[in-house]
Tab-separated table of C-alpha atoms in Angstrom:
chain	number	residue	atom	x	y	z
A	12	UNK	CA	0.000	0.000	0.000
A	13	UNK	CA	1.158	3.491	-0.730
A	14	UNK	CA	2.340	5.669	2.087
A	15	UNK	CA	1.591	9.325	2.473
A	16	UNK	CA	3.771	12.165	3.654
A	17	UNK	CA	2.198	14.062	6.495
A	18	UNK	CA	3.197	17.062	8.582
A	19	UNK	CA	1.607	17.354	11.977
A	20	UNK	CA	2.213	20.220	14.334
A	21	UNK	CA	2.826	18.414	17.618
A	22	UNK	CA	3.078	20.620	20.709
A	23	UNK	CA	4.081	23.553	18.539
A	24	UNK	CA	6.715	21.759	16.469
A	25	UNK	CA	6.083	20.581	12.892
A	26	UNK	CA	6.771	16.844	12.735
A	27	UNK	CA	6.967	14.998	9.448
A	28	UNK	CA	6.155	11.397	8.807
A	29	UNK	CA	5.620	8.969	5.984
A	30	UNK	CA	2.766	6.751	7.034
A	31	UNK	CA	0.403	4.097	5.824
A	32	UNK	CA	-3.159	5.429	5.853
A	33	UNK	CA	-4.118	2.738	8.346
A	34	UNK	CA	-1.629	3.977	10.948
A	35	UNK	CA	-3.547	5.166	14.002
A	36	UNK	CA	-2.678	8.586	15.394
A	37	UNK	CA	-1.667	7.062	18.733
A	38	UNK	CA	0.830	4.770	16.990
A	39	UNK	CA	2.242	7.683	15.000
A	40	UNK	CA	2.853	9.577	18.236
A	41	UNK	CA	4.271	6.683	20.219
A	42	UNK	CA	6.199	4.746	17.593
A	43	UNK	CA	7.086	7.151	14.786
A	44	UNK	CA	7.726	10.148	17.049
A	45	UNK	CA	8.762	8.177	20.179
A	46	UNK	CA	6.397	10.269	22.283
A	47	UNK	CA	5.201	7.624	24.697
A	48	UNK	CA	3.421	9.937	27.112
A	49	UNK	CA	0.183	9.166	25.281
A	50	UNK	CA	-0.892	5.712	26.424
A	51	UNK	CA	-2.773	2.901	24.732
A	52	UNK	CA	-5.282	1.429	27.137
A	53	UNK	CA	-8.323	-0.415	25.880
A	54	UNK	CA	-7.714	0.234	22.165
A	55	UNK	CA	-11.525	0.126	21.756
A	56	UNK	CA	-12.558	3.810	22.161
A	57	UNK	CA	-13.619	3.219	25.749
A	58	UNK	CA	-10.914	4.245	28.219
A	59	UNK	CA	-9.481	7.575	27.066
A	60	UNK	CA	-5.860	6.763	28.035
A	61	UNK	CA	-4.896	7.873	24.500
A	62	UNK	CA	-6.621	11.276	24.726
A	63	UNK	CA	-4.879	14.099	22.851
A	64	UNK	CA	-6.084	17.435	21.553
A	65	UNK	CA	-6.645	17.702	17.809
A	66	UNK	CA	-7.015	21.370	16.859
A	67	UNK	CA	-7.878	22.024	20.489
A	68	UNK	CA	-10.523	19.338	20.874
A	69	UNK	CA	-10.020	16.292	23.068
A	70	UNK	CA	-10.217	13.082	21.051
A	71	UNK	CA	-9.251	9.443	21.445
A	72	UNK	CA	-6.119	9.017	19.326
A	73	UNK	CA	-6.728	5.252	19.010
A	74	UNK	CA	-9.812	6.140	16.973
A	75	UNK	CA	-8.320	8.510	14.418
A	76	UNK	CA	-5.842	7.908	11.624
A	77	UNK	CA	-2.538	9.765	11.552
A	78	UNK	CA	-3.318	10.961	8.012
A	79	UNK	CA	-6.318	12.808	9.428
A	80	UNK	CA	-3.950	14.953	11.494
A	81	UNK	CA	-2.004	16.103	8.418
A	82	UNK	CA	-1.686	19.893	8.499
A	83	UNK	CA	-3.344	20.104	11.898
A	84	UNK	CA	-2.293	20.720	15.492
A	85	UNK	CA	-1.936	17.930	18.032
A	86	UNK	CA	-1.227	18.555	21.691
A	87	UNK	CA	-0.064	15.666	23.856
A	88	UNK	CA	0.743	15.373	27.534
A	89	UNK	CA	4.357	16.232	26.682
A	90	UNK	CA	3.107	19.684	25.720
A	91	UNK	CA	1.808	20.559	29.193
A	92	UNK	CA	5.076	21.310	30.981
A	93	UNK	CA	6.863	24.503	29.939
A	94	UNK	CA	10.558	25.163	30.636
A	95	UNK	CA	10.694	22.613	33.419
A	96	UNK	CA	7.650	24.042	35.144
A	97	UNK	CA	4.585	21.850	35.596
A	98	UNK	CA	1.306	23.032	34.141
A	99	UNK	CA	-1.401	23.798	36.728
A	100	UNK	CA	-3.132	20.527	35.789
A	101	UNK	CA	0.006	18.457	36.378
A	102	UNK	CA	0.510	20.337	39.631
A	103	UNK	CA	-3.076	19.580	40.646
A	104	UNK	CA	-2.713	15.839	40.029
A	105	UNK	CA	0.528	15.933	42.032
A	106	UNK	CA	-0.806	17.976	44.931
A	107	UNK	CA	-4.151	16.203	45.251
A	108	UNK	CA	-2.837	12.688	44.637
A	109	UNK	CA	-4.992	12.398	41.508
A	110	UNK	CA	-3.422	9.119	40.463
A	111	UNK	CA	-2.281	5.782	41.758
A	112	UNK	CA	-0.865	3.650	38.945
A	113	UNK	CA	-0.761	6.643	36.606
A	114	UNK	CA	-1.825	4.856	33.455
A	115	UNK	CA	-4.949	6.945	32.825
A	116	UNK	CA	-3.263	10.186	33.905
A	117	UNK	CA	-2.010	11.540	30.553
A	118	UNK	CA	-5.477	11.140	29.053
A	119	UNK	CA	-7.156	12.542	32.159
A	120	UNK	CA	-4.933	15.601	32.038
A	121	UNK	CA	-5.529	16.241	28.343
A	122	UNK	CA	-9.287	15.952	28.817
A	123	UNK	CA	-8.947	18.332	31.773
A	124	UNK	CA	-6.982	20.789	29.617
A	125	UNK	CA	-9.824	20.945	27.069
A	126	UNK	CA	-12.466	21.023	29.801
A	127	UNK	CA	-10.919	24.001	31.598
A	128	UNK	CA	-10.382	25.868	28.339
A	129	UNK	CA	-14.098	25.643	27.573
A	130	UNK	CA	-15.317	25.948	31.154
A	131	UNK	CA	-12.794	27.687	33.432
A	132	UNK	CA	-14.916	27.271	36.593
A	133	UNK	CA	-16.533	23.857	36.324
A	134	UNK	CA	-18.841	22.480	39.019
A	135	UNK	CA	-18.154	18.999	40.382
A	136	UNK	CA	-20.916	17.756	38.083
A	137	UNK	CA	-19.299	19.468	35.083
A	138	UNK	CA	-15.983	17.810	35.949
A	139	UNK	CA	-17.466	14.343	36.375
A	140	UNK	CA	-19.394	14.787	33.127
A	141	UNK	CA	-16.265	16.095	31.396
A	142	UNK	CA	-14.118	13.090	32.338
A	143	UNK	CA	-16.860	10.509	31.749
A	144	UNK	CA	-15.000	9.260	28.673
A	145	UNK	CA	-11.814	8.618	30.670
A	146	UNK	CA	-11.641	5.534	32.855
A	147	UNK	CA	-9.556	5.194	36.010
A	148	UNK	CA	-9.480	1.813	37.724
A	149	UNK	CA	-7.500	2.909	40.791
A	150	UNK	CA	-8.680	6.104	42.377
A	151	UNK	CA	-12.467	5.977	42.379
A	152	UNK	CA	-12.170	9.441	40.779
A	153	UNK	CA	-12.452	11.381	44.070
A	154	UNK	CA	-8.902	12.692	43.969
A	155	UNK	CA	-9.025	13.210	40.224
A	156	UNK	CA	-11.970	15.552	40.740
A	157	UNK	CA	-10.014	17.321	43.496
A	158	UNK	CA	-6.977	17.608	41.208
A	159	UNK	CA	-9.080	19.245	38.511
A	160	UNK	CA	-10.667	21.585	41.056
A	161	UNK	CA	-7.158	22.514	42.240
A	162	UNK	CA	-6.119	23.295	38.662
A	163	UNK	CA	-9.275	25.290	37.989
A	164	UNK	CA	-8.535	27.562	40.946
A	165	UNK	CA	-5.161	28.521	39.556
A	166	UNK	CA	-4.837	30.918	36.624
A	167	UNK	CA	-3.911	29.345	33.291
A	168	UNK	CA	-0.355	30.075	32.196
B	22	UNK	CA	-5.499	-3.576	16.794
B	23	UNK	CA	-4.472	-2.542	13.310
B	24	UNK	CA	-6.969	-2.138	10.468
B	25	UNK	CA	-6.423	-3.887	7.135
B	26	UNK	CA	-4.585	-1.796	4.559
B	27	UNK	CA	-6.544	0.646	2.466
B	28	UNK	CA	-6.058	3.524	0.088
B	29	UNK	CA	-7.018	6.926	1.363
B	30	UNK	CA	-8.397	10.031	-0.321
B	31	UNK	CA	-9.224	13.361	1.225
B	32	UNK	CA	-11.308	15.207	-1.365
B	33	UNK	CA	-11.822	18.942	-0.987
B	34	UNK	CA	-15.194	19.108	-2.717
B	35	UNK	CA	-18.396	17.115	-2.635
B	36	UNK	CA	-18.256	16.398	-6.372
B	37	UNK	CA	-14.722	15.066	-6.018
B	38	UNK	CA	-15.891	12.806	-3.182
B	39	UNK	CA	-18.823	11.523	-5.235
B	40	UNK	CA	-16.636	10.730	-8.223
B	41	UNK	CA	-14.314	8.759	-5.910
B	42	UNK	CA	-17.336	6.813	-4.668
B	43	UNK	CA	-18.419	6.180	-8.274
B	44	UNK	CA	-14.944	4.967	-9.104
B	45	UNK	CA	-14.616	2.598	-6.137
B	46	UNK	CA	-18.240	1.539	-5.638
B	47	UNK	CA	-18.851	-0.909	-2.831
B	48	UNK	CA	-15.084	-1.057	-2.072
B	49	UNK	CA	-15.209	2.481	-0.688
B	50	UNK	CA	-16.298	3.718	2.717
B	51	UNK	CA	-16.912	7.309	3.744
B	52	UNK	CA	-14.960	8.499	6.778
B	53	UNK	CA	-16.596	11.361	8.675
B	54	UNK	CA	-16.358	11.183	12.480
B	55	UNK	CA	-14.977	7.667	12.244
B	56	UNK	CA	-16.156	6.729	15.729
B	57	UNK	CA	-18.074	3.713	14.417
B	58	UNK	CA	-16.087	3.008	11.248
B	59	UNK	CA	-12.594	2.985	12.757
B	60	UNK	CA	-13.487	0.591	15.620
B	61	UNK	CA	-15.077	-1.756	13.062
B	62	UNK	CA	-11.980	-1.526	10.859
B	63	UNK	CA	-9.726	-2.244	13.847
B	64	UNK	CA	-11.779	-5.345	14.604
B	65	UNK	CA	-11.594	-6.164	10.868
B	66	UNK	CA	-15.346	-6.403	10.784
B	67	UNK	CA	-14.985	-3.771	8.068
B	68	UNK	CA	-12.100	-3.770	5.598
B	69	UNK	CA	-12.834	-1.191	2.895
B	70	UNK	CA	-10.234	-1.071	0.121
B	71	UNK	CA	-10.670	2.677	-0.155
B	72	UNK	CA	-11.506	5.250	2.499
B	73	UNK	CA	-12.902	8.585	1.348
B	74	UNK	CA	-12.308	11.110	4.137
B	75	UNK	CA	-14.907	13.871	3.742
B	76	UNK	CA	-13.610	15.946	6.683
B	77	UNK	CA	-11.742	18.314	4.371
B	78	UNK	CA	-14.871	19.402	2.495
B	79	UNK	CA	-15.899	22.922	3.469
B	80	UNK	CA	-19.451	23.945	4.203
B	81	UNK	CA	-20.812	20.673	5.550
B	82	UNK	CA	-20.799	21.589	9.261
B	83	UNK	CA	-23.825	23.668	10.280
B	84	UNK	CA	-26.968	23.703	12.380
B	85	UNK	CA	-29.555	26.250	11.311
B	86	UNK	CA	-33.234	26.798	10.733
B	87	UNK	CA	-34.241	27.471	7.151
B	88	UNK	CA	-37.222	26.763	4.923
B	89	UNK	CA	-39.331	25.317	7.735
B	90	UNK	CA	-36.622	22.885	8.859
B	91	UNK	CA	-33.755	22.587	11.262
B	92	UNK	CA	-30.964	21.571	8.914
B	93	UNK	CA	-27.882	19.709	10.089
B	94	UNK	CA	-24.886	19.270	7.794
B	95	UNK	CA	-23.024	16.044	7.167
B	96	UNK	CA	-20.003	17.071	9.240
B	97	UNK	CA	-21.859	18.500	12.236
B	98	UNK	CA	-20.419	16.853	15.359
B	99	UNK	CA	-22.496	15.587	18.258
B	100	UNK	CA	-20.640	18.046	20.521
B	101	UNK	CA	-21.791	20.929	18.302
B	102	UNK	CA	-25.405	19.767	18.509
B	103	UNK	CA	-25.066	19.440	22.277
B	104	UNK	CA	-23.569	22.953	22.474
B	105	UNK	CA	-26.256	24.538	20.284
B	106	UNK	CA	-28.582	26.890	22.166
B	107	UNK	CA	-31.032	26.686	19.268
B	108	UNK	CA	-31.215	22.915	19.649
B	109	UNK	CA	-31.617	23.099	23.438
B	110	UNK	CA	-34.325	25.757	23.168
B	111	UNK	CA	-36.399	24.282	20.363
B	112	UNK	CA	-35.397	20.647	19.856
B	113	UNK	CA	-34.968	19.138	23.331
B	114	UNK	CA	-35.322	15.597	21.968
B	115	UNK	CA	-32.301	16.195	19.745
B	116	UNK	CA	-30.329	17.809	22.572
B	117	UNK	CA	-31.093	14.848	24.858
B	118	UNK	CA	-29.919	12.426	22.171
B	119	UNK	CA	-26.680	14.198	21.276
B	120	UNK	CA	-25.810	14.361	24.973
B	121	UNK	CA	-25.897	10.599	25.547
B	122	UNK	CA	-24.035	9.325	22.493
B	123	UNK	CA	-20.678	7.734	23.235
B	124	UNK	CA	-18.796	9.968	25.650
B	125	UNK	CA	-17.618	13.610	25.503
B	126	UNK	CA	-14.441	12.701	23.586
B	127	UNK	CA	-16.289	10.561	21.052
B	128	UNK	CA	-18.845	13.347	20.595
B	129	UNK	CA	-16.067	15.759	19.568
B	130	UNK	CA	-15.634	13.732	16.368
B	131	UNK	CA	-18.826	11.707	15.897
B	132	UNK	CA	-21.374	13.149	13.483
B	133	UNK	CA	-25.169	13.005	13.467
B	134	UNK	CA	-25.169	12.059	9.793
B	135	UNK	CA	-22.735	9.229	10.432
B	136	UNK	CA	-24.895	7.960	13.275
B	137	UNK	CA	-27.763	7.659	10.769
B	138	UNK	CA	-25.838	6.446	7.703
B	139	UNK	CA	-24.084	3.744	9.732
B	140	UNK	CA	-27.594	2.359	10.445
B	141	UNK	CA	-26.698	0.414	13.546
B	142	UNK	CA	-30.032	-0.289	15.307
B	143	UNK	CA	-28.149	0.389	18.553
B	144	UNK	CA	-27.394	3.964	17.444
B	145	UNK	CA	-29.430	6.704	19.064
B	146	UNK	CA	-30.284	9.206	16.318
B	147	UNK	CA	-32.332	6.798	14.162
B	148	UNK	CA	-35.099	6.514	16.778
B	149	UNK	CA	-34.928	10.258	17.419
B	150	UNK	CA	-35.254	11.110	13.738
B	151	UNK	CA	-38.154	8.653	13.382
B	152	UNK	CA	-39.918	10.393	16.278
B	153	UNK	CA	-39.199	13.822	14.750
B	154	UNK	CA	-40.379	12.828	11.268
B	155	UNK	CA	-37.052	13.958	9.813
B	156	UNK	CA	-35.740	13.431	6.314
B	157	UNK	CA	-32.233	13.146	4.921
B	158	UNK	CA	-30.683	14.540	1.762
B	159	UNK	CA	-28.604	12.099	-0.270
B	160	UNK	CA	-26.253	13.660	-2.810
B	161	UNK	CA	-24.904	11.587	-5.675
B	162	UNK	CA	-23.820	11.888	-9.312
B	163	UNK	CA	-27.345	12.808	-10.406
B	164	UNK	CA	-27.763	15.474	-7.756
B	165	UNK	CA	-29.608	15.521	-4.461
B	166	UNK	CA	-32.694	13.610	-3.401
B	167	UNK	CA	-34.662	13.702	-0.179
B	168	UNK	CA	-35.472	10.497	1.685
B	169	UNK	CA	-38.004	10.294	4.516
B	170	UNK	CA	-36.264	8.763	7.511
B	171	UNK	CA	-39.035	6.140	7.710
B	172	UNK	CA	-37.895	4.934	4.251
B	173	UNK	CA	-34.175	5.156	5.019
B	174	UNK	CA	-33.308	2.076	7.075
B	175	UNK	CA	-33.538	-1.309	5.373
B	176	UNK	CA	-31.762	-3.592	7.865
B	177	UNK	CA	-28.786	-3.873	10.176
B	178	UNK	CA	-26.106	-1.487	8.831
B	179	UNK	CA	-28.051	-0.998	5.588
B	180	UNK	CA	-29.945	1.959	4.167
B	181	UNK	CA	-31.419	3.131	0.885
B	182	UNK	CA	-28.282	5.208	0.216
B	183	UNK	CA	-26.641	4.158	-3.049
B	184	UNK	CA	-22.899	3.353	-2.908
B	185	UNK	CA	-22.153	6.610	-4.740
B	186	UNK	CA	-24.329	8.800	-2.532
B	187	UNK	CA	-23.382	10.830	0.540
B	188	UNK	CA	-25.813	11.777	3.277
B	189	UNK	CA	-25.251	15.534	3.094
B	190	UNK	CA	-28.015	16.997	5.246
B	191	UNK	CA	-30.623	16.110	7.842
B	192	UNK	CA	-33.891	18.045	7.887
B	193	UNK	CA	-36.022	18.143	11.001
B	194	UNK	CA	-39.418	19.865	10.650
B	195	UNK	CA	-39.614	23.006	12.783
B	196	UNK	CA	-41.820	22.326	15.805
B	197	UNK	CA	-45.334	23.726	16.014
B	198	UNK	CA	-46.377	25.681	19.102
B	199	UNK	CA	-47.104	23.333	21.990
B	200	UNK	CA	-44.486	20.758	20.977
B	201	UNK	CA	-42.078	18.944	23.233
B	202	UNK	CA	-39.797	15.947	23.126
B	203	UNK	CA	-37.471	13.786	25.173
B	204	UNK	CA	-34.965	10.974	24.759
B	205	UNK	CA	-34.404	8.574	27.629
B	206	UNK	CA	-31.751	5.893	27.498
B	207	UNK	CA	-30.727	3.137	29.865
B	208	UNK	CA	-27.064	2.249	29.358
B	209	UNK	CA	-24.864	0.124	31.569
B	210	UNK	CA	-22.142	2.769	31.540
B	211	UNK	CA	-21.137	5.904	29.660
B	212	UNK	CA	-20.178	5.027	26.109
B	213	UNK	CA	-22.166	1.809	25.909
B	214	UNK	CA	-25.021	1.240	23.522
B	215	UNK	CA	-28.513	1.437	24.974
B	216	UNK	CA	-30.044	-1.567	26.716
B	217	UNK	CA	-33.097	0.268	25.430
B	218	UNK	CA	-33.934	3.884	24.698
B	219	UNK	CA	-37.052	5.763	23.696
B	220	UNK	CA	-37.475	8.975	21.681
B	221	UNK	CA	-40.720	10.882	21.967
B	222	UNK	CA	-41.947	14.031	20.180
B	223	UNK	CA	-45.482	15.286	20.815
B	224	UNK	CA	-47.652	18.323	20.153
B	225	UNK	CA	-50.430	19.398	22.528
B	226	UNK	CA	-53.454	21.554	21.802
B	227	UNK	CA	-56.084	22.199	24.422
B	228	UNK	CA	-54.746	19.432	26.649
B	229	UNK	CA	-54.859	16.739	23.963
B	230	UNK	CA	-52.200	15.207	21.733
B	231	UNK	CA	-52.484	16.492	18.164
B	232	UNK	CA	-49.390	14.656	16.967
B	233	UNK	CA	-47.040	12.035	18.370
B	234	UNK	CA	-43.815	10.412	17.232
B	235	UNK	CA	-42.197	7.533	19.104
B	236	UNK	CA	-38.918	5.850	18.151
B	237	UNK	CA	-37.292	2.875	19.875
B	238	UNK	CA	-33.527	2.242	20.050
B	239	UNK	CA	-31.797	-1.159	20.107
B	240	UNK	CA	-34.866	-3.283	20.679
B	241	UNK	CA	-35.058	-4.818	17.212
B	242	UNK	CA	-33.009	-5.535	14.094
B	243	UNK	CA	-33.874	-2.018	12.900
B	244	UNK	CA	-34.805	1.202	14.671
B	245	UNK	CA	-38.537	0.954	15.364
B	246	UNK	CA	-41.216	3.586	14.825
B	247	UNK	CA	-43.897	2.652	17.350
B	248	UNK	CA	-46.820	3.586	15.119
B	249	UNK	CA	-49.527	1.835	17.124
B	250	UNK	CA	-48.426	3.611	20.287
B	251	UNK	CA	-48.413	6.915	18.377
B	252	UNK	CA	-52.001	6.293	17.211
B	253	UNK	CA	-53.022	5.551	20.799
B	254	UNK	CA	-52.004	9.121	21.696
B	255	UNK	CA	-53.325	11.295	18.874
B	256	UNK	CA	-56.669	12.912	19.684
B	257	UNK	CA	-56.563	11.705	23.295
B	258	UNK	CA	-56.185	13.875	26.400
B	259	UNK	CA	-52.651	14.135	27.777
B	260	UNK	CA	-53.464	12.335	31.002
B	261	UNK	CA	-51.844	9.446	32.843
B	262	UNK	CA	-54.194	6.757	31.530
B	263	UNK	CA	-53.387	7.694	27.921
B	264	UNK	CA	-49.660	7.661	28.668
B	265	UNK	CA	-49.768	4.263	30.373
B	266	UNK	CA	-51.726	2.698	27.525
B	267	UNK	CA	-49.369	4.088	24.844
B	268	UNK	CA	-46.354	2.863	26.839
B	269	UNK	CA	-47.880	-0.616	27.083
B	270	UNK	CA	-48.390	-0.690	23.301
B	271	UNK	CA	-44.844	0.591	22.612
B	272	UNK	CA	-43.463	-2.310	24.652
B	273	UNK	CA	-45.494	-4.698	22.466
B	274	UNK	CA	-44.047	-3.093	19.333
B	275	UNK	CA	-40.477	-3.628	20.582
B	276	UNK	CA	-38.794	-6.729	19.199
B	277	UNK	CA	-35.719	-7.137	21.403
B	278	UNK	CA	-33.247	-10.005	21.491
B	279	UNK	CA	-31.645	-11.323	24.652
B	280	UNK	CA	-27.986	-10.365	24.976
B	281	UNK	CA	-25.469	-9.238	27.571
B	282	UNK	CA	-27.550	-6.106	28.164
B	283	UNK	CA	-30.595	-8.052	29.323
B	284	UNK	CA	-33.422	-10.453	28.634
B	285	UNK	CA	-36.304	-9.915	26.239
B	286	UNK	CA	-38.707	-9.287	29.116
B	287	UNK	CA	-36.354	-6.815	30.779
B	288	UNK	CA	-35.923	-4.819	27.573
B	289	UNK	CA	-39.665	-4.739	26.895
B	290	UNK	CA	-40.176	-3.541	30.433
B	291	UNK	CA	-37.585	-0.808	29.860
B	292	UNK	CA	-39.422	0.329	26.729
B	293	UNK	CA	-42.698	0.525	28.666
B	294	UNK	CA	-41.202	2.507	31.550
B	295	UNK	CA	-39.034	4.785	29.375
B	296	UNK	CA	-41.923	5.554	26.995
B	297	UNK	CA	-44.115	6.671	29.885
B	298	UNK	CA	-41.326	8.746	31.449
B	299	UNK	CA	-40.368	10.315	28.116
B	300	UNK	CA	-44.007	11.214	27.422
B	301	UNK	CA	-44.356	12.858	30.833
B	302	UNK	CA	-41.158	14.863	30.277
B	303	UNK	CA	-42.180	15.800	26.727
B	304	UNK	CA	-45.539	17.055	28.050
B	305	UNK	CA	-43.894	19.290	30.657
B	306	UNK	CA	-41.582	20.642	27.974
B	307	UNK	CA	-44.474	21.200	25.560
B	308	UNK	CA	-46.192	23.234	28.275
B	309	UNK	CA	-42.991	25.205	28.842
B	310	UNK	CA	-42.687	23.909	32.397
B	311	UNK	CA	-39.255	22.363	31.962
């Protein structure tokens, strides 16, 4: 099968690739670009561990093809920290113990990033609704909600 | 899971997309939101030789009222429907439906048109569009034609769309005064298909039903329009005894199969209870009380 040349702006940097159309976006990020912060969990559009932002919208990167990101902007968990300083969301998950095993955390944080951009002062209900496409099997979500509330109370960088 | 290999096109115009479909026929699949197609391709339940990605075509994402209809474009995402004040104000049944499809991340990509064209009886919009009396516009090499939603579905995953046609627009009749609707779904967890769900759209005049549409989700091999239950409402007063009788009939019209989401009896019971609850909610909305 023929490959296609694509250029994806990942966390502000144009990244080129030559990919088969069937390559999933999550595999492009993890394998072609060696950016393994984005996790593969269920691989069936259920768990949200692979959540990234595509042109600012949170999507499951196991359910999009890399070719669909050609010419567009992708933000991954690697794009949160700036100059060695944690983003307010990363700080919130750290301060409020919003993780145990940490597998869901990159996806949770990317969903949170999009949630807070659209709704800077979410209620607990808004938060629980917002992360309803991201599964965590450790925490019972209580500390994840607290982590997001912590982040929401701090100004965005 | 890796899909089978395919060739990929990303046309910039509708006519270019249609000529690709003409060229590849039944070997081609249209990619819009991809939230049903890509999972099926990963499971290799679908293995199209050619994928025509219509996401690059301008002008297909809109929600607006015109010519007596609410019109929804082929690339309108569920999240955009859910975020639409117009939809929340005037089409509560549609707002309810868009809010319970998949999960918030899936809804950022998934499209209403794809939910219909995919024709999975477990999908939510088919029942809603049956209740609303909607129609769809299919655009192909010979131009556009309008198909009543009641003539659209022909079986599991099959519709009256020709292989070289694209579902380009959905048209929902603008509601008359005194109209209300609701969609109620029982799902085991966020993102799952419905164990059962019921869409209801009614119009009241002087305390009686003057029109009624009822659609049933995932309780048969095709989305079901509960026509006998609808007839049991029209012309009758909007009181509890009418509601209970229509709900009983809707449960009879359901044709569920036992699966991991429940037994036949359980699903029929869900249809009965959800129909009654949806009717009560639709009535309060029609009266402007909700």
